[in-house]
mmCIF file with all atom_site columns, C-alpha atoms and ligand atoms in Angstrom:
data_model
loop_
_atom_site.group_PDB
_atom_site.id
_atom_site.type_symbol
_atom_site.label_atom_id
_atom_site.label_alt_id
_atom_site.label_comp_id
_atom_site.label_asym_id
_atom_site.label_entity_id
_atom_site.label_seq_id
_atom_site.pdbx_PDB_ins_code
_atom_site.Cartn_x
_atom_site.Cartn_y
_atom_site.Cartn_z
_atom_site.occupancy
_atom_site.B_iso_or_equiv
_atom_site.pdbx_formal_charge
_atom_site.auth_seq_id
_atom_site.auth_comp_id
_atom_site.auth_asym_id
_atom_site.auth_atom_id
_atom_site.pdbx_PDB_model_num
ATOM   1   C CA . MET A 1 1   ? 12.005 82.186  -35.460 1.00 96.00 ? 1   MET A CA 1
ATOM   2   C CA . ARG A 1 2   ? 12.523 84.204  -32.314 1.00 98.00 ? 2   ARG A CA 1
ATOM   3   C CA . ILE A 1 3   ? 12.054 87.947  -31.873 1.00 98.00 ? 3   ILE A CA 1
ATOM   4   C CA . GLY A 1 4   ? 13.492 90.203  -29.127 1.00 98.00 ? 4   GLY A CA 1
ATOM   5   C CA . VAL A 1 5   ? 11.091 92.877  -27.881 1.00 99.00 ? 5   VAL A CA 1
ATOM   6   C CA . LEU A 1 6   ? 12.622 95.843  -26.069 1.00 98.00 ? 6   LEU A CA 1
ATOM   7   C CA . ALA A 1 7   ? 10.886 95.784  -22.692 1.00 98.00 ? 7   ALA A CA 1
ATOM   8   C CA . LEU A 1 8   ? 12.218 98.840  -20.850 1.00 98.00 ? 8   LEU A CA 1
ATOM   9   C CA . GLN A 1 9   ? 8.895  100.683 -20.889 1.00 97.00 ? 9   GLN A CA 1
ATOM   10  C CA . GLY A 1 10  ? 5.736  101.024 -22.975 1.00 97.00 ? 10  GLY A CA 1
ATOM   11  C CA . ALA A 1 11  ? 3.579  98.672  -24.979 1.00 97.00 ? 11  ALA A CA 1
ATOM   12  C CA . PHE A 1 12  ? 5.869  95.626  -25.268 1.00 98.00 ? 12  PHE A CA 1
ATOM   13  C CA . THR A 1 13  ? 3.426  93.022  -23.861 1.00 98.00 ? 13  THR A CA 1
ATOM   14  C CA . GLU A 1 14  ? 0.953  93.802  -26.656 1.00 98.00 ? 14  GLU A CA 1
ATOM   15  C CA . HIS A 1 15  ? 3.606  93.049  -29.299 1.00 98.00 ? 15  HIS A CA 1
ATOM   16  C CA . ARG A 1 16  ? 4.502  89.821  -27.620 1.00 98.00 ? 16  ARG A CA 1
ATOM   17  C CA . ARG A 1 17  ? 0.841  88.824  -27.519 1.00 98.00 ? 17  ARG A CA 1
ATOM   18  C CA . LYS A 1 18  ? 0.478  89.638  -31.216 1.00 98.00 ? 18  LYS A CA 1
ATOM   19  C CA . LEU A 1 19  ? 3.480  87.492  -32.047 1.00 98.00 ? 19  LEU A CA 1
ATOM   20  C CA . GLU A 1 20  ? 2.207  84.700  -29.930 1.00 98.00 ? 20  GLU A CA 1
ATOM   21  C CA . GLY A 1 21  ? -1.075 84.775  -31.840 1.00 98.00 ? 21  GLY A CA 1
ATOM   22  C CA . LEU A 1 22  ? 0.938  84.364  -35.041 1.00 98.00 ? 22  LEU A CA 1
ATOM   23  C CA . GLY A 1 23  ? 2.824  81.423  -33.567 1.00 98.00 ? 23  GLY A CA 1
ATOM   24  C CA . VAL A 1 24  ? 6.111  83.252  -33.238 1.00 98.00 ? 24  VAL A CA 1
ATOM   25  C CA . ARG A 1 25  ? 8.303  83.057  -30.065 1.00 98.00 ? 25  ARG A CA 1
ATOM   26  C CA . SER A 1 26  ? 9.588  86.223  -28.474 1.00 98.00 ? 26  SER A CA 1
ATOM   27  C CA . PHE A 1 27  ? 11.579 87.301  -25.450 1.00 98.00 ? 27  PHE A CA 1
ATOM   28  C CA . GLU A 1 28  ? 12.017 90.538  -23.505 1.00 98.00 ? 28  GLU A CA 1
ATOM   29  C CA . ILE A 1 29  ? 15.102 92.692  -23.755 1.00 98.00 ? 29  ILE A CA 1
ATOM   30  C CA . ARG A 1 30  ? 15.608 94.344  -20.434 1.00 98.00 ? 30  ARG A CA 1
ATOM   31  C CA . ARG A 1 31  ? 19.357 94.496  -19.924 1.00 98.00 ? 31  ARG A CA 1
ATOM   32  C CA . LYS A 1 32  ? 22.524 94.248  -21.963 1.00 98.00 ? 32  LYS A CA 1
ATOM   33  C CA . LYS A 1 33  ? 22.878 90.538  -21.341 1.00 98.00 ? 33  LYS A CA 1
ATOM   34  C CA . ASP A 1 34  ? 19.581 89.873  -23.092 1.00 98.00 ? 34  ASP A CA 1
ATOM   35  C CA . LEU A 1 35  ? 21.185 90.973  -26.345 1.00 98.00 ? 35  LEU A CA 1
ATOM   36  C CA . GLU A 1 36  ? 23.336 87.833  -26.212 1.00 98.00 ? 36  GLU A CA 1
ATOM   37  C CA . ASN A 1 37  ? 20.246 85.737  -27.078 1.00 97.00 ? 37  ASN A CA 1
ATOM   38  C CA . GLN A 1 38  ? 19.945 84.599  -30.634 1.00 97.00 ? 38  GLN A CA 1
ATOM   39  C CA . MET A 1 39  ? 17.266 86.728  -32.383 1.00 98.00 ? 39  MET A CA 1
ATOM   40  C CA . ASP A 1 40  ? 15.896 86.996  -35.867 1.00 98.00 ? 40  ASP A CA 1
ATOM   41  C CA . GLY A 1 41  ? 14.340 90.404  -35.436 1.00 98.00 ? 41  GLY A CA 1
ATOM   42  C CA . ILE A 1 42  ? 13.861 93.158  -32.841 1.00 99.00 ? 42  ILE A CA 1
ATOM   43  C CA . ILE A 1 43  ? 10.785 95.192  -31.975 1.00 99.00 ? 43  ILE A CA 1
ATOM   44  C CA . LEU A 1 44  ? 11.026 98.677  -30.453 1.00 98.00 ? 44  LEU A CA 1
ATOM   45  C CA . PRO A 1 45  ? 7.559  99.419  -28.968 1.00 98.00 ? 45  PRO A CA 1
ATOM   46  C CA . GLY A 1 46  ? 5.619  102.579 -28.351 1.00 97.00 ? 46  GLY A CA 1
ATOM   47  C CA . GLY A 1 47  ? 5.911  104.364 -25.108 1.00 97.00 ? 47  GLY A CA 1
ATOM   48  C CA . GLU A 1 48  ? 7.939  107.453 -24.286 1.00 96.00 ? 48  GLU A CA 1
ATOM   49  C CA . SER A 1 49  ? 10.974 107.854 -26.546 1.00 97.00 ? 49  SER A CA 1
ATOM   50  C CA . THR A 1 50  ? 12.767 110.226 -24.117 1.00 97.00 ? 50  THR A CA 1
ATOM   51  C CA . VAL A 1 51  ? 12.490 107.662 -21.318 1.00 97.00 ? 51  VAL A CA 1
ATOM   52  C CA . MET A 1 52  ? 13.442 104.673 -23.500 1.00 98.00 ? 52  MET A CA 1
ATOM   53  C CA . GLY A 1 53  ? 16.313 106.619 -25.096 1.00 98.00 ? 53  GLY A CA 1
ATOM   54  C CA . LYS A 1 54  ? 17.736 107.500 -21.705 1.00 98.00 ? 54  LYS A CA 1
ATOM   55  C CA . LEU A 1 55  ? 17.388 103.931 -20.405 1.00 98.00 ? 55  LEU A CA 1
ATOM   56  C CA . LEU A 1 56  ? 19.048 102.544 -23.554 1.00 98.00 ? 56  LEU A CA 1
ATOM   57  C CA . ARG A 1 57  ? 22.059 104.814 -22.897 1.00 97.00 ? 57  ARG A CA 1
ATOM   58  C CA . ASP A 1 58  ? 22.142 104.236 -19.047 1.00 98.00 ? 58  ASP A CA 1
ATOM   59  C CA . LEU A 1 59  ? 21.934 100.451 -19.518 1.00 98.00 ? 59  LEU A CA 1
ATOM   60  C CA . GLU A 1 60  ? 24.634 100.637 -22.252 1.00 98.00 ? 60  GLU A CA 1
ATOM   61  C CA . MET A 1 61  ? 22.518 98.985  -24.846 1.00 98.00 ? 61  MET A CA 1
ATOM   62  C CA . ALA A 1 62  ? 22.132 101.755 -27.410 1.00 98.00 ? 62  ALA A CA 1
ATOM   63  C CA . ASP A 1 63  ? 25.400 101.185 -29.371 1.00 98.00 ? 63  ASP A CA 1
ATOM   64  C CA . GLN A 1 64  ? 24.908 97.454  -29.526 1.00 98.00 ? 64  GLN A CA 1
ATOM   65  C CA . ILE A 1 65  ? 21.329 97.666  -30.751 1.00 98.00 ? 65  ILE A CA 1
ATOM   66  C CA . ARG A 1 66  ? 22.257 100.329 -33.233 1.00 98.00 ? 66  ARG A CA 1
ATOM   67  C CA . ASN A 1 67  ? 25.063 98.129  -34.650 1.00 98.00 ? 67  ASN A CA 1
ATOM   68  C CA . MET A 1 68  ? 22.833 95.094  -34.869 1.00 98.00 ? 68  MET A CA 1
ATOM   69  C CA . ILE A 1 69  ? 20.254 97.052  -36.891 1.00 98.00 ? 69  ILE A CA 1
ATOM   70  C CA . ILE A 1 70  ? 22.921 98.681  -39.130 1.00 98.00 ? 70  ILE A CA 1
ATOM   71  C CA . ASN A 1 71  ? 24.356 95.207  -39.778 1.00 98.00 ? 71  ASN A CA 1
ATOM   72  C CA . GLY A 1 72  ? 20.999 94.001  -41.011 1.00 98.00 ? 72  GLY A CA 1
ATOM   73  C CA . LEU A 1 73  ? 18.938 92.715  -38.110 1.00 98.00 ? 73  LEU A CA 1
ATOM   74  C CA . PRO A 1 74  ? 15.253 93.233  -39.078 1.00 98.00 ? 74  PRO A CA 1
ATOM   75  C CA . ALA A 1 75  ? 13.833 95.923  -36.864 1.00 99.00 ? 75  ALA A CA 1
ATOM   76  C CA . PHE A 1 76  ? 10.317 97.116  -36.311 1.00 99.00 ? 76  PHE A CA 1
ATOM   77  C CA . GLY A 1 77  ? 9.669  100.397 -34.469 1.00 98.00 ? 77  GLY A CA 1
ATOM   78  C CA . THR A 1 78  ? 6.204  101.574 -33.485 1.00 98.00 ? 78  THR A CA 1
ATOM   79  C CA . CYS A 1 79  ? 5.529  105.160 -32.433 1.00 97.00 ? 79  CYS A CA 1
ATOM   80  C CA . ALA A 1 80  ? 8.232  105.896 -29.821 1.00 98.00 ? 80  ALA A CA 1
ATOM   81  C CA . GLY A 1 81  ? 10.175 103.117 -31.516 1.00 98.00 ? 81  GLY A CA 1
ATOM   82  C CA . LEU A 1 82  ? 9.990  105.065 -34.802 1.00 98.00 ? 82  LEU A CA 1
ATOM   83  C CA . ILE A 1 83  ? 11.435 108.058 -32.996 1.00 98.00 ? 83  ILE A CA 1
ATOM   84  C CA . LEU A 1 84  ? 14.295 105.956 -31.536 1.00 98.00 ? 84  LEU A CA 1
ATOM   85  C CA . MET A 1 85  ? 15.176 104.767 -35.028 1.00 98.00 ? 85  MET A CA 1
ATOM   86  C CA . ALA A 1 86  ? 14.980 108.144 -36.815 1.00 98.00 ? 86  ALA A CA 1
ATOM   87  C CA . GLN A 1 87  ? 18.249 109.670 -37.891 1.00 98.00 ? 87  GLN A CA 1
ATOM   88  C CA . ARG A 1 88  ? 16.767 113.080 -37.320 1.00 98.00 ? 88  ARG A CA 1
ATOM   89  C CA . ILE A 1 89  ? 14.176 114.278 -34.780 1.00 98.00 ? 89  ILE A CA 1
ATOM   90  C CA . LYS A 1 90  ? 12.829 117.837 -35.241 1.00 96.00 ? 90  LYS A CA 1
ATOM   91  C CA . GLY A 1 91  ? 14.302 120.035 -32.549 1.00 94.00 ? 91  GLY A CA 1
ATOM   92  C CA . GLU A 1 92  ? 15.880 117.203 -30.586 1.00 95.00 ? 92  GLU A CA 1
ATOM   93  C CA . SER A 1 93  ? 18.927 114.919 -30.863 1.00 96.00 ? 93  SER A CA 1
ATOM   94  C CA . ALA A 1 94  ? 18.566 111.441 -32.265 1.00 98.00 ? 94  ALA A CA 1
ATOM   95  C CA . TYR A 1 95  ? 18.841 108.135 -30.372 1.00 98.00 ? 95  TYR A CA 1
ATOM   96  C CA . LEU A 1 96  ? 19.716 104.989 -32.314 1.00 98.00 ? 96  LEU A CA 1
ATOM   97  C CA . ALA A 1 97  ? 19.656 106.941 -35.587 1.00 98.00 ? 97  ALA A CA 1
ATOM   98  C CA . THR A 1 98  ? 19.492 103.954 -37.864 1.00 98.00 ? 98  THR A CA 1
ATOM   99  C CA . MET A 1 99  ? 16.897 105.028 -40.454 1.00 98.00 ? 99  MET A CA 1
ATOM   100 C CA . ASP A 1 100 ? 17.080 107.904 -42.958 1.00 98.00 ? 100 ASP A CA 1
ATOM   101 C CA . ILE A 1 101 ? 13.970 109.714 -41.796 1.00 98.00 ? 101 ILE A CA 1
ATOM   102 C CA . THR A 1 102 ? 13.104 112.937 -39.945 1.00 98.00 ? 102 THR A CA 1
ATOM   103 C CA . ALA A 1 103 ? 10.581 112.369 -37.200 1.00 98.00 ? 103 ALA A CA 1
ATOM   104 C CA . ARG A 1 104 ? 8.394  115.021 -35.612 1.00 96.00 ? 104 ARG A CA 1
ATOM   105 C CA . ARG A 1 105 ? 7.200  114.100 -32.120 1.00 94.00 ? 105 ARG A CA 1
ATOM   106 C CA . ASN A 1 106 ? 3.686  114.656 -30.786 1.00 85.00 ? 106 ASN A CA 1
ATOM   107 C CA . ALA A 1 107 ? 2.953  115.837 -34.271 1.00 78.00 ? 107 ALA A CA 1
ATOM   108 C CA . TYR A 1 108 ? -0.805 116.022 -34.474 1.00 75.00 ? 108 TYR A CA 1
ATOM   109 C CA . GLY A 1 109 ? -1.266 118.780 -31.901 1.00 66.00 ? 109 GLY A CA 1
ATOM   110 C CA . ARG A 1 110 ? -2.978 118.408 -28.584 1.00 60.00 ? 110 ARG A CA 1
ATOM   111 C CA . GLN A 1 111 ? -6.573 117.864 -29.800 1.00 52.00 ? 111 GLN A CA 1
ATOM   112 C CA . LEU A 1 112 ? -5.594 115.286 -32.379 1.00 60.00 ? 112 LEU A CA 1
ATOM   113 C CA . GLY A 1 113 ? -3.048 113.631 -30.157 1.00 71.00 ? 113 GLY A CA 1
ATOM   114 C CA . SER A 1 114 ? -4.897 110.324 -30.174 1.00 86.00 ? 114 SER A CA 1
ATOM   115 C CA . PHE A 1 115 ? -7.165 109.094 -32.878 1.00 89.00 ? 115 PHE A CA 1
ATOM   116 C CA . TRP A 1 116 ? -8.165 106.025 -34.828 1.00 93.00 ? 116 TRP A CA 1
ATOM   117 C CA . THR A 1 117 ? -8.436 105.734 -38.633 1.00 94.00 ? 117 THR A CA 1
ATOM   118 C CA . GLU A 1 118 ? -8.218 103.311 -41.491 1.00 96.00 ? 118 GLU A CA 1
ATOM   119 C CA . GLU A 1 119 ? -5.724 103.799 -44.354 1.00 96.00 ? 119 GLU A CA 1
ATOM   120 C CA . SER A 1 120 ? -4.032 101.534 -46.787 1.00 98.00 ? 120 SER A CA 1
ATOM   121 C CA . PHE A 1 121 ? -0.772 99.911  -45.821 1.00 98.00 ? 121 PHE A CA 1
ATOM   122 C CA . GLY A 1 122 ? 1.522  99.109  -48.727 1.00 97.00 ? 122 GLY A CA 1
ATOM   123 C CA . GLU A 1 123 ? -0.224 96.760  -51.103 1.00 95.00 ? 123 GLU A CA 1
ATOM   124 C CA . GLU A 1 124 ? -2.356 95.295  -48.355 1.00 94.00 ? 124 GLU A CA 1
ATOM   125 C CA . GLY A 1 125 ? -5.458 97.507  -48.528 1.00 96.00 ? 125 GLY A CA 1
ATOM   126 C CA . LYS A 1 126 ? -6.958 99.427  -45.615 1.00 98.00 ? 126 LYS A CA 1
ATOM   127 C CA . ILE A 1 127 ? -6.058 98.508  -42.064 1.00 98.00 ? 127 ILE A CA 1
ATOM   128 C CA . PRO A 1 128 ? -7.010 99.987  -38.731 1.00 98.00 ? 128 PRO A CA 1
ATOM   129 C CA . MET A 1 129 ? -4.518 102.478 -37.249 1.00 97.00 ? 129 MET A CA 1
ATOM   130 C CA . THR A 1 130 ? -4.452 103.710 -33.681 1.00 96.00 ? 130 THR A CA 1
ATOM   131 C CA . PHE A 1 131 ? -2.429 106.870 -33.053 1.00 94.00 ? 131 PHE A CA 1
ATOM   132 C CA . ILE A 1 132 ? -1.524 107.833 -29.482 1.00 94.00 ? 132 ILE A CA 1
ATOM   133 C CA . ARG A 1 133 ? 0.377  111.127 -29.157 1.00 92.00 ? 133 ARG A CA 1
ATOM   134 C CA . ALA A 1 134 ? 2.057  109.900 -32.267 1.00 93.00 ? 134 ALA A CA 1
ATOM   135 C CA . PRO A 1 135 ? 4.973  111.235 -34.323 1.00 95.00 ? 135 PRO A CA 1
ATOM   136 C CA . TYR A 1 136 ? 4.963  111.427 -38.076 1.00 95.00 ? 136 TYR A CA 1
ATOM   137 C CA . ILE A 1 137 ? 7.708  111.225 -40.690 1.00 97.00 ? 137 ILE A CA 1
ATOM   138 C CA . GLU A 1 138 ? 8.411  114.664 -42.086 1.00 96.00 ? 138 GLU A CA 1
ATOM   139 C CA . GLU A 1 139 ? 11.107 113.698 -44.530 1.00 97.00 ? 139 GLU A CA 1
ATOM   140 C CA . ALA A 1 140 ? 12.284 110.346 -45.850 1.00 98.00 ? 140 ALA A CA 1
ATOM   141 C CA . GLY A 1 141 ? 15.480 109.637 -47.708 1.00 98.00 ? 141 GLY A CA 1
ATOM   142 C CA . ASN A 1 142 ? 15.859 108.094 -51.125 1.00 97.00 ? 142 ASN A CA 1
ATOM   143 C CA . LYS A 1 143 ? 16.091 104.523 -49.829 1.00 97.00 ? 143 LYS A CA 1
ATOM   144 C CA . VAL A 1 144 ? 12.968 104.748 -47.791 1.00 98.00 ? 144 VAL A CA 1
ATOM   145 C CA . MET A 1 145 ? 9.758  103.288 -49.165 1.00 98.00 ? 145 MET A CA 1
ATOM   146 C CA . VAL A 1 146 ? 6.585  104.966 -47.925 1.00 98.00 ? 146 VAL A CA 1
ATOM   147 C CA . LEU A 1 147 ? 3.960  102.330 -46.867 1.00 98.00 ? 147 LEU A CA 1
ATOM   148 C CA . ALA A 1 148 ? 1.238  104.525 -45.459 1.00 98.00 ? 148 ALA A CA 1
ATOM   149 C CA . SER A 1 149 ? 0.204  108.190 -45.196 1.00 96.00 ? 149 SER A CA 1
ATOM   150 C CA . THR A 1 150 ? -2.512 109.898 -43.263 1.00 91.00 ? 150 THR A CA 1
ATOM   151 C CA . GLY A 1 151 ? -3.379 113.148 -45.033 1.00 87.00 ? 151 GLY A CA 1
ATOM   152 C CA . GLU A 1 152 ? -0.077 114.593 -46.033 1.00 87.00 ? 152 GLU A CA 1
ATOM   153 C CA . LYS A 1 153 ? 1.789  112.832 -43.245 1.00 93.00 ? 153 LYS A CA 1
ATOM   154 C CA . ILE A 1 154 ? 3.865  109.693 -43.724 1.00 97.00 ? 154 ILE A CA 1
ATOM   155 C CA . THR A 1 155 ? 2.831  107.214 -41.049 1.00 97.00 ? 155 THR A CA 1
ATOM   156 C CA . ALA A 1 156 ? 4.590  103.963 -42.076 1.00 98.00 ? 156 ALA A CA 1
ATOM   157 C CA . ALA A 1 157 ? 7.794  103.318 -43.963 1.00 98.00 ? 157 ALA A CA 1
ATOM   158 C CA . ARG A 1 158 ? 10.461 100.810 -44.714 1.00 98.00 ? 158 ARG A CA 1
ATOM   159 C CA . GLN A 1 159 ? 14.201 101.035 -45.476 1.00 98.00 ? 159 GLN A CA 1
ATOM   160 C CA . ASP A 1 160 ? 15.740 97.693  -46.213 1.00 98.00 ? 160 ASP A CA 1
ATOM   161 C CA . ASN A 1 161 ? 15.599 95.728  -42.901 1.00 98.00 ? 161 ASN A CA 1
ATOM   162 C CA . GLN A 1 162 ? 13.887 98.510  -41.016 1.00 99.00 ? 162 GLN A CA 1
ATOM   163 C CA . LEU A 1 163 ? 10.140 99.043  -40.653 1.00 99.00 ? 163 LEU A CA 1
ATOM   164 C CA . VAL A 1 164 ? 8.444  101.861 -38.725 1.00 99.00 ? 164 VAL A CA 1
ATOM   165 C CA . THR A 1 165 ? 4.894  102.865 -38.013 1.00 98.00 ? 165 THR A CA 1
ATOM   166 C CA . ALA A 1 166 ? 3.664  106.029 -36.288 1.00 97.00 ? 166 ALA A CA 1
ATOM   167 C CA . PHE A 1 167 ? 0.588  104.112 -35.230 1.00 97.00 ? 167 PHE A CA 1
ATOM   168 C CA . HIS A 1 168 ? 0.161  101.064 -32.955 1.00 98.00 ? 168 HIS A CA 1
ATOM   169 C CA . PRO A 1 169 ? -0.669 97.874  -34.951 1.00 98.00 ? 169 PRO A CA 1
ATOM   170 C CA . GLU A 1 170 ? -0.189 95.883  -31.714 1.00 97.00 ? 170 GLU A CA 1
ATOM   171 C CA . LEU A 1 171 ? -3.319 97.511  -30.303 1.00 97.00 ? 171 LEU A CA 1
ATOM   172 C CA . ASP A 1 172 ? -5.748 96.684  -33.106 1.00 97.00 ? 172 ASP A CA 1
ATOM   173 C CA . ASP A 1 173 ? -7.350 93.421  -34.068 1.00 96.00 ? 173 ASP A CA 1
ATOM   174 C CA . ASP A 1 174 ? -5.456 93.107  -37.338 1.00 98.00 ? 174 ASP A CA 1
ATOM   175 C CA . ASP A 1 175 ? -2.160 91.281  -38.028 1.00 98.00 ? 175 ASP A CA 1
ATOM   176 C CA . THR A 1 176 ? -1.187 92.863  -41.340 1.00 98.00 ? 176 THR A CA 1
ATOM   177 C CA . VAL A 1 177 ? 1.779  94.857  -40.175 1.00 98.00 ? 177 VAL A CA 1
ATOM   178 C CA . HIS A 1 178 ? 3.207  92.128  -37.925 1.00 98.00 ? 178 HIS A CA 1
ATOM   179 C CA . ARG A 1 179 ? 2.866  89.665  -40.795 1.00 98.00 ? 179 ARG A CA 1
ATOM   180 C CA . TYR A 1 180 ? 4.639  92.110  -43.040 1.00 98.00 ? 180 TYR A CA 1
ATOM   181 C CA . PHE A 1 181 ? 7.462  92.300  -40.565 1.00 98.00 ? 181 PHE A CA 1
ATOM   182 C CA . LEU A 1 182 ? 7.655  88.470  -40.292 1.00 98.00 ? 182 LEU A CA 1
ATOM   183 C CA . ASP A 1 183 ? 7.874  88.339  -44.099 1.00 98.00 ? 183 ASP A CA 1
ATOM   184 C CA . MET A 1 184 ? 10.805 90.848  -43.987 1.00 98.00 ? 184 MET A CA 1
ATOM   185 C CA . ILE A 1 185 ? 12.579 88.476  -41.563 1.00 98.00 ? 185 ILE A CA 1
ATOM   186 C CA . LYS A 1 186 ? 11.976 85.498  -43.821 1.00 98.00 ? 186 LYS A CA 1
ATOM   187 C CA . GLU A 1 187 ? 13.400 87.469  -46.780 1.00 94.00 ? 187 GLU A CA 1
ATOM   188 C CA . ALA A 1 188 ? 16.520 88.408  -44.816 1.00 88.00 ? 188 ALA A CA 1
HETATM 189 N N1 . LIG B 2 .   ? 4.760  110.839 -27.730 1.00 90.26 ? 201 LIG B N1 1
HETATM 190 C C1 . LIG B 2 .   ? 5.605  109.710 -27.485 1.00 90.26 ? 201 LIG B C1 1
HETATM 191 C C2 . LIG B 2 .   ? 7.072  110.052 -27.685 1.00 90.26 ? 201 LIG B C2 1
HETATM 192 O O1 . LIG B 2 .   ? 7.423  111.068 -28.107 1.00 90.26 ? 201 LIG B O1 1
HETATM 193 C C3 . LIG B 2 .   ? 5.244  108.542 -28.407 1.00 90.26 ? 201 LIG B C3 1
HETATM 194 C C4 . LIG B 2 .   ? 3.868  108.044 -28.067 1.00 90.26 ? 201 LIG B C4 1
HETATM 195 C C5 . LIG B 2 .   ? 3.734  106.566 -28.281 1.00 90.26 ? 201 LIG B C5 1
HETATM 196 O O2 . LIG B 2 .   ? 4.657  105.799 -28.415 1.00 90.26 ? 201 LIG B O2 1
HETATM 197 N N2 . LIG B 2 .   ? 2.468  106.179 -28.209 1.00 90.26 ? 201 LIG B N2 1
HETATM 198 O O3 . LIG B 2 .   ? 7.908  109.201 -27.374 1.00 90.26 ? 201 LIG B O3 1
#
């Protein structure tokens, strides 16, 4: 198994380290040519969605990544990655627009912009969740399965081959979400 990690900006190294700990090979996607590599899944990391979105367009990678995901490539977006995958972003235009969710950016207000909590994730029980100026999912379409919520806010969800979390599982000492993604790849 080999996973491509979008490495234009943000927390891509932490995802690669997590995968390495789980014995999974990964490589960095920095330019269009990197998309020619065989990959079993793609990770879109946290960072700044506006910056990543612009670079994806400037480097002419957006359409290709979008098509790969639409055609079934397992994709995992964390935080800014969730925003990139959302079909709708409150007050802004969408980027890859692959998943039937509405994202709200910087959604916890200035004071609560960054926090840590523990909530259950799917059937897996409670896991640590680190939020950094995180978005949340305001609306999710019929095909979207909610995997985690914090208060009233949806913070993790899946739609077929697509997984998103508003928090950063790559920053905590817990492998649950990455393992979940690897299981999605094995199912595919
Ligand atoms: N606030 C960032 C954005 O809107 C997301 C923050 C993150 O990825 N940690 O893109």
